[in-house]
Amino acid sequence: MVLKLFKTAMLSISNQLTWWCEGISKKDEFSLAGLTLSLLILAIFWFVWEFVKPSKGMKSLPPGPHGLPIVGYLPFLGTNLHHTFTELAHRYGPIYKLWVGNKLYVVVSSPAVAKEVVRDHDTIFGNRDPPIAALAVTYGGLDIAWSSYGSYWRNMRKVFVREMLSNRSIEAGYNLRRDEVQKTVREIYTKIGTPIDIGDIGFLTQVNVTMSMLWGSTLDWEKTSNIKAEFREVVMKITETFEKPNMSDFFPMLARFDVQGVERNMKRLFQWVERILDAVINERMKSNTMNKEGALENEEKKDFLQILLQLQEEEDTGKRINMTQIKALLMDIVVGGTDTTSTMVEFVMAEIINNPEVMKRVQEELADVVGKNNMVEESHLQKLLYMDAVVKETFRLHPPLPFLVPRCPSQSCIVGGYTIPKDSNVFLNVWAMHRDPQFWEDPLEFKPERFLNCNGEWDYSGNNFQYLPFGSGRRICAGIPLAERTLKYVLASFLHLFQWKLPEGEELDLSERFGIVIKKKTPLIAIPTPILSNMDLYK
Ligand code: HEM
């Protein structure tokens, strides 16, 4: 049986090589010979790894499905990876492994084992294995999300959390967020009674809010309106490119060929973003020099760019950052914060429209807390307890990052009784944990009540391992306070001002499409009508 499999493996290698040879020119023949040799060595490794038992006393690797030689489990992954990984957990248990190309993936699907990774061995699992597309837009991983665990990452994260996302700084950005949300409200008002794509409007609002917080406070918006449009376009293209699985990530030895062109494409997009960032930064530096005192005096008007530029001149070397780091941090906010938050706007709205009783209750709460003659303000958000539960329940059923951002152990480590080898990729399947009937009553039903009156048992801090929409441990999402606020503020404004219904004859489809960020499979189209009688609130 084993020999037969080995024979199939060799046959498959030679087929793969024939396919490969057709597309390669003469000058690559030398590389091809190296590649052939590497693939053969890889096949032997695969054979030994899969079929030879560990020596006595050594913990074995987790169980898992056998794939094909060279490609591993790749042909069987299907399009909805979160479903495939959850089905495999039913077969192989809370921790299993699989090979994809020459990378070893370990999938964890239980809160107890997740705790071992993100709490008991958090430092060991503090690294990432950045995809090539991510390296292309972060100067090779000089941002927070993709840098390795260590002092560089720690300093960058400290700057981000303490300087940019401090309570004071988030408060200071409120006027900027408010202006953008009000612009969206006006935009929706011009379309009342007609179908609107909620995903699109959520994305536009989020990019506008993000841009405004990044550099909106002192730039002249009239002059920069085409920068805004360009920026939205490039951000959309970057998020789309991130969606595509890249063979070079599974087969690092192929990376130099960039067969699908993902790296080339991402680098081109990044040059485009950099041009925009450079233009905005230059403009800001010019206006700062012209009116230095005014800019520094006016704390209320500090946006993220202003904070970062001031950190460039910081005397404390622990805080000081250079221009490359500034741009890498800006990319984290743009890439990490836009698609995730706007996807959630769409899912929450979809769940609410699908559950009219929930919509009614959310709107009654808004009328009580905000009043029928007022706009929603961020200060209302902490009193909106039912809406908080609705958002939490949506995060449970549709966590935007279903496997978080994979962790990569810096040394081999025992987890769940198995050896997890150094440099493997560890996925925490929170999508499966959030739907596990062992931990959730009626797990597939949308019941916000489960998050009411829970005395702080459920929050986004990552301390309850059954519920981890923002991850946990040292590498938990760095943007939680901002994400939570923006998401709720946008939703509360949409729901306080408008009644939403599906177009006549349409049915709601809540199914998901897998990607780095899980999206709704079909766009949510809904028709708004104004609720409040004071039309001035819409203009
Ligand atoms: C609904 C919105 C969001 C969700 C669901 C989300 C979720 C996540 C998750 C699951 C991780 C990985 C955590 C882990 O490995 O344990 C993460 C990391 C990160 N997120 Fe978010 N995020 C959101 C919004 C934001 C926003 C608005 C920002 C920035 C303003 C942001 C910045 C980051 C950064 C910088 C990291 C990397 C942290 C590190 O590696 O140390 N995120 N996020």
XYZ file of C-alpha atoms and ligand atoms in Angstrom:
582
model
C 0.000 0.000 0.000
C 2.745 2.428 1.022
C 4.856 1.491 -1.996
C 1.870 1.993 -4.260
C 1.338 5.449 -2.820
C 5.026 6.250 -3.291
C 4.777 5.163 -6.941
C 1.714 7.385 -7.440
C 3.671 10.196 -5.847
C 6.555 9.839 -8.312
C 4.168 9.646 -11.259
C 2.448 12.785 -10.079
C 5.796 14.593 -9.727
C 6.712 13.771 -13.294
C 3.305 14.983 -14.521
C 3.702 18.229 -12.638
C 7.124 18.710 -14.170
C 5.876 18.117 -17.721
C 3.255 20.795 -17.201
C 5.856 23.113 -15.771
C 8.416 22.539 -18.541
C 5.982 23.647 -21.256
C 5.870 27.172 -19.890
C 9.621 27.623 -19.260
C 12.217 29.067 -21.638
C 15.741 27.753 -22.350
C 17.473 30.169 -20.046
C 15.523 28.715 -17.143
C 16.751 25.172 -17.771
C 19.402 25.402 -15.107
C 16.854 26.554 -12.529
C 14.573 23.780 -13.704
C 17.195 21.147 -12.925
C 17.492 22.608 -9.413
C 13.735 22.653 -9.113
C 13.456 19.008 -10.206
C 16.005 17.988 -7.629
C 14.252 20.011 -4.924
C 10.907 18.457 -5.786
C 12.392 14.962 -5.585
C 13.932 15.711 -2.213
C 10.629 17.153 -1.125
C 8.766 14.023 -2.196
C 11.170 11.893 -0.156
C 10.682 14.159 2.836
C 6.949 13.961 2.380
C 7.123 10.178 2.273
C 9.251 9.972 5.424
C 7.155 12.576 7.222
C 3.833 10.976 6.390
C 4.664 7.343 6.890
C 7.633 6.900 9.201
C 6.679 6.775 12.896
C 8.417 9.127 15.328
C 11.132 7.600 17.464
C 10.341 6.471 20.993
C 9.674 9.252 23.515
C 9.043 11.852 20.805
C 5.463 13.112 20.515
C 3.984 12.494 17.098
C 2.587 15.092 14.763
C -1.169 15.595 14.988
C -3.326 13.273 12.885
C -4.653 14.518 9.580
C -5.628 13.635 6.042
C -3.017 12.340 3.596
C -2.747 14.474 0.515
C -1.025 13.849 -2.801
C 2.702 14.086 -3.298
C 3.983 17.596 -4.033
C 0.627 19.353 -3.841
C -0.421 17.776 -0.554
C -4.049 18.459 0.344
C -4.333 21.411 -2.065
C -6.664 19.707 -4.593
C -9.126 18.794 -1.842
C -9.415 22.138 -0.066
C -12.464 23.299 -2.028
C -13.548 26.912 -2.252
C -14.985 27.297 1.230
C -11.947 26.543 3.340
C -13.769 27.248 6.613
C -16.256 24.469 5.811
C -13.532 22.015 4.737
C -11.473 22.713 7.871
C -14.524 22.288 10.101
C -15.459 18.958 8.480
C -11.879 17.736 8.909
C -12.076 18.630 12.605
C -15.074 16.318 12.925
C -12.940 13.523 11.473
C -9.538 14.199 13.065
C -10.348 16.045 16.264
C -9.522 19.439 17.786
C -6.001 19.532 16.406
C -4.931 18.103 13.075
C -2.371 18.736 10.393
C -2.294 18.841 6.636
C 0.281 19.592 4.000
C -0.371 22.101 1.276
C 2.542 22.239 -1.137
C 5.581 22.053 1.067
C 4.012 23.878 3.997
C 2.660 22.187 7.051
C -0.595 23.592 8.383
C -1.978 22.788 11.813
C -5.639 23.524 12.461
C -6.920 24.032 15.999
C -10.675 23.873 16.531
C -11.273 23.754 20.276
C -11.095 26.494 22.921
C -8.919 24.306 25.188
C -6.248 23.755 22.537
C -6.548 27.369 21.339
C -5.749 28.443 24.897
C -2.526 26.419 24.792
C -1.483 28.328 21.655
C -2.461 31.895 22.538
C -2.049 31.827 26.322
C 0.217 29.008 27.547
C 2.707 29.250 24.632
C 1.861 32.737 23.411
C 5.493 33.807 22.987
C 6.437 30.739 20.957
C 3.402 31.263 18.736
C 4.001 35.010 18.453
C 5.400 34.922 14.898
C 3.617 35.106 11.580
C 4.432 33.579 8.200
C 3.593 36.536 5.944
C 2.097 35.777 2.539
C 4.065 37.245 -0.374
C 1.232 39.686 -1.146
C 1.437 41.086 2.398
C 5.215 41.523 2.210
C 4.782 43.462 -1.026
C 2.656 46.153 0.634
C 4.503 46.459 3.944
C 8.146 46.971 2.919
C 8.814 43.283 3.533
C 6.864 43.087 6.819
C 7.850 46.330 8.553
C 4.306 46.878 9.825
C 2.733 45.433 12.997
C 0.650 42.604 11.579
C 3.427 40.858 9.645
C 6.575 41.614 11.621
C 8.112 38.822 13.676
C 7.608 38.762 17.416
C 10.402 40.759 19.067
C 11.489 44.267 19.985
C 10.705 45.795 16.567
C 7.125 44.502 16.647
C 6.762 45.526 20.323
C 7.828 49.139 19.614
C 5.602 49.489 16.584
C 2.629 48.082 18.466
C 3.318 50.368 21.420
C 3.374 53.441 19.161
C 0.151 52.315 17.515
C -1.799 51.495 20.663
C -0.486 54.221 22.977
C -0.041 57.122 20.612
C -2.524 56.611 17.811
C -5.307 54.631 19.438
C -5.195 56.142 22.915
C -8.627 57.203 24.236
C -7.609 60.799 23.787
C -6.574 60.343 20.201
C -9.689 58.339 19.310
C -11.869 61.011 20.909
C -10.005 63.684 18.974
C -10.904 61.933 15.711
C -14.633 61.898 16.435
C -15.474 65.022 14.425
C -13.744 63.516 11.427
C -15.728 60.254 11.708
C -18.944 62.160 12.295
C -18.527 64.267 9.147
C -17.975 61.184 7.016
C -20.921 59.241 8.464
C -23.171 62.255 7.940
C -22.049 62.453 4.315
C -23.086 58.807 3.875
C -26.454 59.515 5.500
C -27.020 62.329 2.995
C -26.001 60.006 0.181
C -28.498 57.352 1.346
C -31.176 60.005 1.661
C -30.795 60.856 -2.026
C -31.609 57.231 -2.793
C -34.582 56.582 -0.550
C -37.042 54.103 -1.956
C -34.434 52.618 -4.313
C -32.255 49.501 -3.828
C -28.817 50.120 -2.309
C -25.831 47.763 -2.122
C -25.095 47.823 1.613
C -21.640 46.245 1.182
C -20.643 49.012 -1.240
C -21.982 51.828 0.904
C -20.367 50.248 4.003
C -17.013 49.988 2.219
C -17.128 53.563 0.912
C -18.049 54.879 4.340
C -15.268 52.907 5.977
C -12.576 54.014 3.506
C -13.744 57.615 3.845
C -13.770 57.406 7.648
C -10.316 55.797 7.601
C -8.831 58.366 5.233
C -10.333 61.156 7.225
C -8.800 59.865 10.451
C -5.466 59.288 8.742
C -4.982 62.725 7.315
C -8.318 64.521 7.162
C -8.017 67.252 9.715
C -5.937 69.869 7.971
C -5.858 68.886 4.307
C -8.058 70.822 1.971
C -10.658 68.268 0.901
C -11.647 70.185 -2.208
C -8.076 69.990 -3.462
C -7.729 66.339 -2.535
C -11.052 64.957 -3.738
C -9.396 63.076 -6.625
C -6.843 61.663 -4.177
C -9.795 60.292 -2.203
C -11.322 58.599 -5.238
C -7.964 57.160 -6.290
C -7.248 55.908 -2.800
C -10.617 54.146 -2.574
C -9.935 52.444 -5.894
C -6.476 51.232 -4.960
C -7.608 49.990 -1.526
C -10.361 48.003 -3.198
C -7.852 46.482 -5.647
C -5.453 45.563 -2.839
C -8.191 43.807 -0.852
C -9.234 41.924 -4.007
C -5.654 40.800 -4.685
C -5.368 39.533 -1.098
C -8.323 37.244 -1.792
C -6.450 35.161 -4.378
C -4.626 32.058 -3.117
C -1.030 32.381 -4.283
C 0.820 29.193 -5.265
C 4.114 30.865 -4.349
C 2.992 30.848 -0.697
C 2.480 27.083 -0.741
C 5.610 26.381 -2.796
C 8.228 28.938 -1.701
C 10.700 27.474 -4.188
C 8.398 28.725 -6.965
C 8.193 32.214 -5.501
C 10.855 33.652 -7.801
C 8.725 32.765 -10.845
C 5.607 34.494 -9.433
C 3.537 32.245 -11.716
C 0.203 33.988 -11.083
C 1.718 37.462 -11.023
C 0.318 38.180 -7.535
C 3.552 39.711 -6.278
C 4.018 41.861 -9.398
C 0.452 43.067 -9.172
C 0.703 43.858 -5.466
C 3.992 45.730 -5.933
C 2.398 47.822 -8.669
C -0.565 48.612 -6.411
C 1.758 49.457 -3.566
C 3.697 51.911 -5.756
C 0.366 53.540 -6.504
C -0.499 53.773 -2.777
C 2.961 55.094 -2.007
C 2.573 57.853 -4.586
C -0.660 58.909 -2.880
C 0.833 58.674 0.611
C 3.901 60.675 -0.470
C 1.708 63.400 -1.977
C -0.397 63.651 1.179
C 2.627 63.573 3.494
C 4.447 66.267 1.474
C 1.371 68.456 1.490
C 1.058 68.050 5.248
C 4.726 68.765 5.886
C 4.457 71.909 3.769
C 1.428 73.160 5.687
C 3.099 72.282 8.994
C 6.141 74.358 8.127
C 3.986 77.242 6.999
C 1.935 77.227 10.160
C 3.967 75.232 12.632
C 2.614 76.738 15.774
C -1.027 76.479 14.741
C -0.710 72.809 13.799
C 0.959 71.790 17.025
C -1.189 73.895 19.256
C -4.421 72.518 17.982
C -4.538 69.135 19.767
C -8.209 68.664 18.847
C -7.301 68.549 15.188
C -4.574 65.941 15.377
C -5.104 63.125 12.908
C -2.974 59.960 12.681
C -0.583 61.437 10.148
C 0.087 64.401 12.382
C 0.756 62.125 15.356
C 3.143 59.997 13.288
C 5.025 62.950 11.833
C 5.563 64.291 15.330
C 6.881 60.887 16.418
C 9.465 61.154 13.663
C 10.996 64.007 15.630
C 10.630 62.379 19.037
C 13.697 62.558 21.276
C 12.897 59.292 23.037
C 14.432 56.709 20.663
C 11.967 54.063 21.900
C 9.158 56.114 20.375
C 10.873 57.610 17.356
C 9.906 56.148 13.984
C 11.082 56.774 10.432
C 9.153 57.499 7.237
C 9.091 53.844 6.112
C 7.608 52.795 9.442
C 5.041 55.597 9.205
C 3.873 54.336 5.836
C 3.865 50.699 7.021
C 1.642 51.679 9.970
C -0.704 53.589 7.700
C -0.983 50.453 5.528
C -1.974 48.376 8.579
C -4.823 50.742 9.321
C -5.959 50.814 5.714
C -5.644 47.104 4.935
C -6.409 45.726 8.419
C -9.274 48.021 9.233
C -11.273 48.722 6.099
C -12.429 45.422 4.669
C -12.974 43.780 8.068
C -15.157 46.565 9.430
C -17.191 47.140 6.265
C -17.818 43.391 5.857
C -19.251 43.400 9.366
C -21.564 46.323 8.522
C -22.999 44.173 5.736
C -23.390 41.020 7.875
C -24.994 42.834 10.820
C -27.445 44.568 8.489
C -28.208 41.237 6.780
C -28.917 39.484 10.093
C -31.083 42.376 11.266
C -33.082 42.524 8.025
C -33.492 38.748 8.251
C -34.881 39.063 11.792
C -37.567 41.789 11.829
C -38.098 41.380 15.589
C -34.427 42.197 16.142
C -34.650 45.249 13.853
C -37.678 46.470 15.814
C -35.908 46.069 19.130
C -32.722 47.763 17.918
C -34.730 50.713 16.617
C -36.768 51.007 19.837
C -33.566 51.109 21.820
C -32.151 53.785 19.507
C -35.317 55.877 19.830
C -35.082 55.607 23.643
C -31.382 56.367 23.960
C -30.861 58.833 21.110
C -34.320 60.384 20.857
C -36.414 60.905 17.751
C -35.143 64.380 17.062
C -31.421 63.730 17.264
C -28.565 62.224 15.327
C -26.679 59.324 16.875
C -23.497 60.453 18.628
C -20.653 58.169 19.682
C -21.445 59.047 23.288
C -24.731 57.114 22.902
C -23.003 53.876 21.927
C -22.238 52.544 25.394
C -25.927 52.763 26.303
C -27.003 50.673 23.322
C -26.860 47.321 25.097
C -29.141 45.397 22.780
C -27.281 46.619 19.723
C -24.033 45.560 21.378
C -25.500 42.049 21.740
C -26.587 42.040 18.077
C -23.078 42.966 16.951
C -21.511 40.307 19.217
C -23.876 37.649 17.912
C -22.995 38.588 14.326
C -19.278 38.327 15.159
C -20.019 34.861 16.561
C -21.704 33.592 13.395
C -19.582 35.506 10.892
C -16.126 36.245 12.307
C -14.505 38.223 9.455
C -11.150 36.433 9.920
C -12.327 32.831 10.396
C -8.829 31.500 11.203
C -7.497 34.756 12.714
C -4.093 35.674 11.279
C -2.131 32.395 11.345
C 0.582 31.976 13.971
C 3.970 30.464 13.305
C 5.906 28.836 16.186
C 9.501 29.990 16.615
C 10.432 26.561 17.981
C 8.843 23.107 18.050
C 6.289 22.870 20.800
C 3.837 20.346 22.278
C 0.203 21.357 21.916
C -2.818 19.143 22.583
C -0.372 16.248 23.165
C 1.217 16.555 19.692
C 4.385 18.073 18.338
C 3.864 21.272 16.365
C 7.053 21.775 14.358
C 8.870 25.100 14.229
C 7.757 27.318 11.325
C 4.514 25.455 10.652
C 1.394 27.584 10.127
C -1.154 27.359 12.911
C -4.751 28.260 12.127
C -7.193 28.831 14.981
C -10.532 27.936 13.455
C -12.695 30.345 15.430
C -15.454 30.001 12.841
C -15.865 26.347 13.970
C -15.507 27.181 17.682
C -18.169 29.875 17.433
C -20.623 27.294 16.049
C -19.739 24.334 18.223
C -22.874 22.851 19.902
C -20.705 21.795 22.856
C -20.405 25.461 23.824
C -23.381 27.219 22.266
C -27.060 26.412 22.577
C -28.757 26.426 19.136
C -25.421 27.424 17.639
C -26.721 28.138 14.145
C -29.515 30.443 15.275
C -29.182 34.198 15.488
C -29.967 34.940 19.143
C -28.489 38.221 20.398
C -30.058 37.554 23.833
C -27.243 35.146 24.619
C -24.956 38.159 24.943
C -27.299 40.168 27.188
C -26.906 40.308 30.975
C -23.672 38.357 30.891
C -21.714 40.450 33.391
C -18.806 41.035 31.079
C -18.348 37.315 30.380
C -18.299 38.039 26.624
C -16.120 40.790 25.292
C -13.437 41.144 22.627
C -10.482 40.781 24.978
C -9.721 37.200 23.943
C -9.905 35.896 27.511
C -12.852 33.606 26.825
C -11.460 31.109 24.340
C -14.891 30.130 23.044
C -15.291 33.554 21.521
C -12.343 35.090 19.672
C -13.461 37.333 16.795
C -10.450 39.624 17.319
C -7.991 36.907 18.313
C -6.238 36.620 21.637
C -2.919 36.995 23.423
C -0.029 39.235 22.474
C -1.030 39.417 18.837
C -4.687 40.155 19.396
C -6.104 42.771 16.991
C -4.461 46.110 17.715
C -7.411 48.122 16.392
C -10.281 46.843 18.592
C -11.301 50.160 20.229
C -11.486 51.909 16.880
C -13.121 48.982 15.059
C -15.815 48.607 17.714
C -16.628 52.293 17.771
C -16.699 52.856 14.033
C -18.756 49.743 13.364
C -21.390 50.549 15.960
C -21.517 54.218 15.045
C -22.145 53.481 11.358
C -24.750 50.794 12.156
C -26.558 52.900 14.756
C -26.749 55.824 12.310
C -28.095 53.626 9.479
C -30.705 52.023 11.755
C -31.800 55.108 13.680
C -32.497 57.100 10.546
C -33.759 54.482 8.084
C -36.093 51.524 7.874
C -34.597 48.815 5.647
C -36.363 46.166 3.600
C -35.480 43.777 0.804
C -36.667 44.560 -2.737
C -40.033 42.958 -3.533
C -39.769 39.210 -4.156
C -36.109 38.998 -3.020
C -34.979 36.445 -0.452
C -32.083 36.951 1.866
C -29.117 34.652 1.344
C -26.827 34.612 4.365
C -24.234 32.238 2.948
C -20.585 33.168 2.994
C -17.741 33.233 0.512
C -14.325 32.326 1.893
C -11.414 34.743 1.657
C -8.831 36.204 4.046
C -11.873 38.190 5.098
C -15.084 36.149 4.835
C -17.681 37.972 2.740
C -21.359 37.586 2.045
C -21.683 35.366 -1.016
C -24.301 37.575 -2.644
C -24.379 41.335 -2.025
C -27.002 42.608 0.378
C -29.353 44.877 -1.539
C -31.914 46.743 0.582
C -34.277 49.682 0.238
C -34.128 52.506 2.824
C -37.007 54.732 3.869
C -36.607 57.552 6.412
C -37.932 56.901 9.923
C -37.685 60.280 11.615
C -40.019 63.141 10.843
C -37.383 65.876 11.129
C -35.967 65.906 7.597
C -33.180 68.302 8.609
C -31.443 65.351 10.232
C -30.941 63.825 6.794
C -29.471 66.871 5.063
C -14.270 44.272 12.468
C -13.043 44.715 12.477
C -11.804 43.906 12.765
C -11.639 42.576 13.020
C -12.703 41.493 13.099
C -10.229 42.350 13.239
C -9.675 41.124 13.545
C -8.321 40.901 13.721
C -7.741 39.621 14.033
C -8.518 38.328 14.216
C -6.394 39.785 14.119
C -5.365 38.700 14.429
C -5.338 38.444 15.911
C -4.541 37.248 16.350
O -3.651 36.783 15.615
O -4.791 36.766 17.473
C -6.122 41.178 13.866
C -4.865 41.744 13.885
C -4.629 43.078 13.676
N -5.566 44.071 13.450
Fe -7.577 43.819 13.383
N -9.566 43.539 13.109
C -10.490 44.516 12.828
C -10.247 45.871 12.662
C -9.015 46.460 12.761
C -8.768 47.888 12.659
C -9.842 48.962 12.485
C -7.420 48.053 12.765
C -6.609 49.329 12.745
C -7.050 50.512 13.001
C -6.822 46.740 12.933
C -5.467 46.502 13.075
C -4.915 45.259 13.307
C -3.476 45.048 13.449
C -2.401 46.115 13.359
C -3.304 43.680 13.680
C -1.990 42.945 13.896
C -1.717 42.790 15.385
C -0.396 42.082 15.660
O 0.002 41.226 14.888
O 0.230 42.402 16.686
N -7.815 45.803 12.938
N -7.301 41.847 13.628
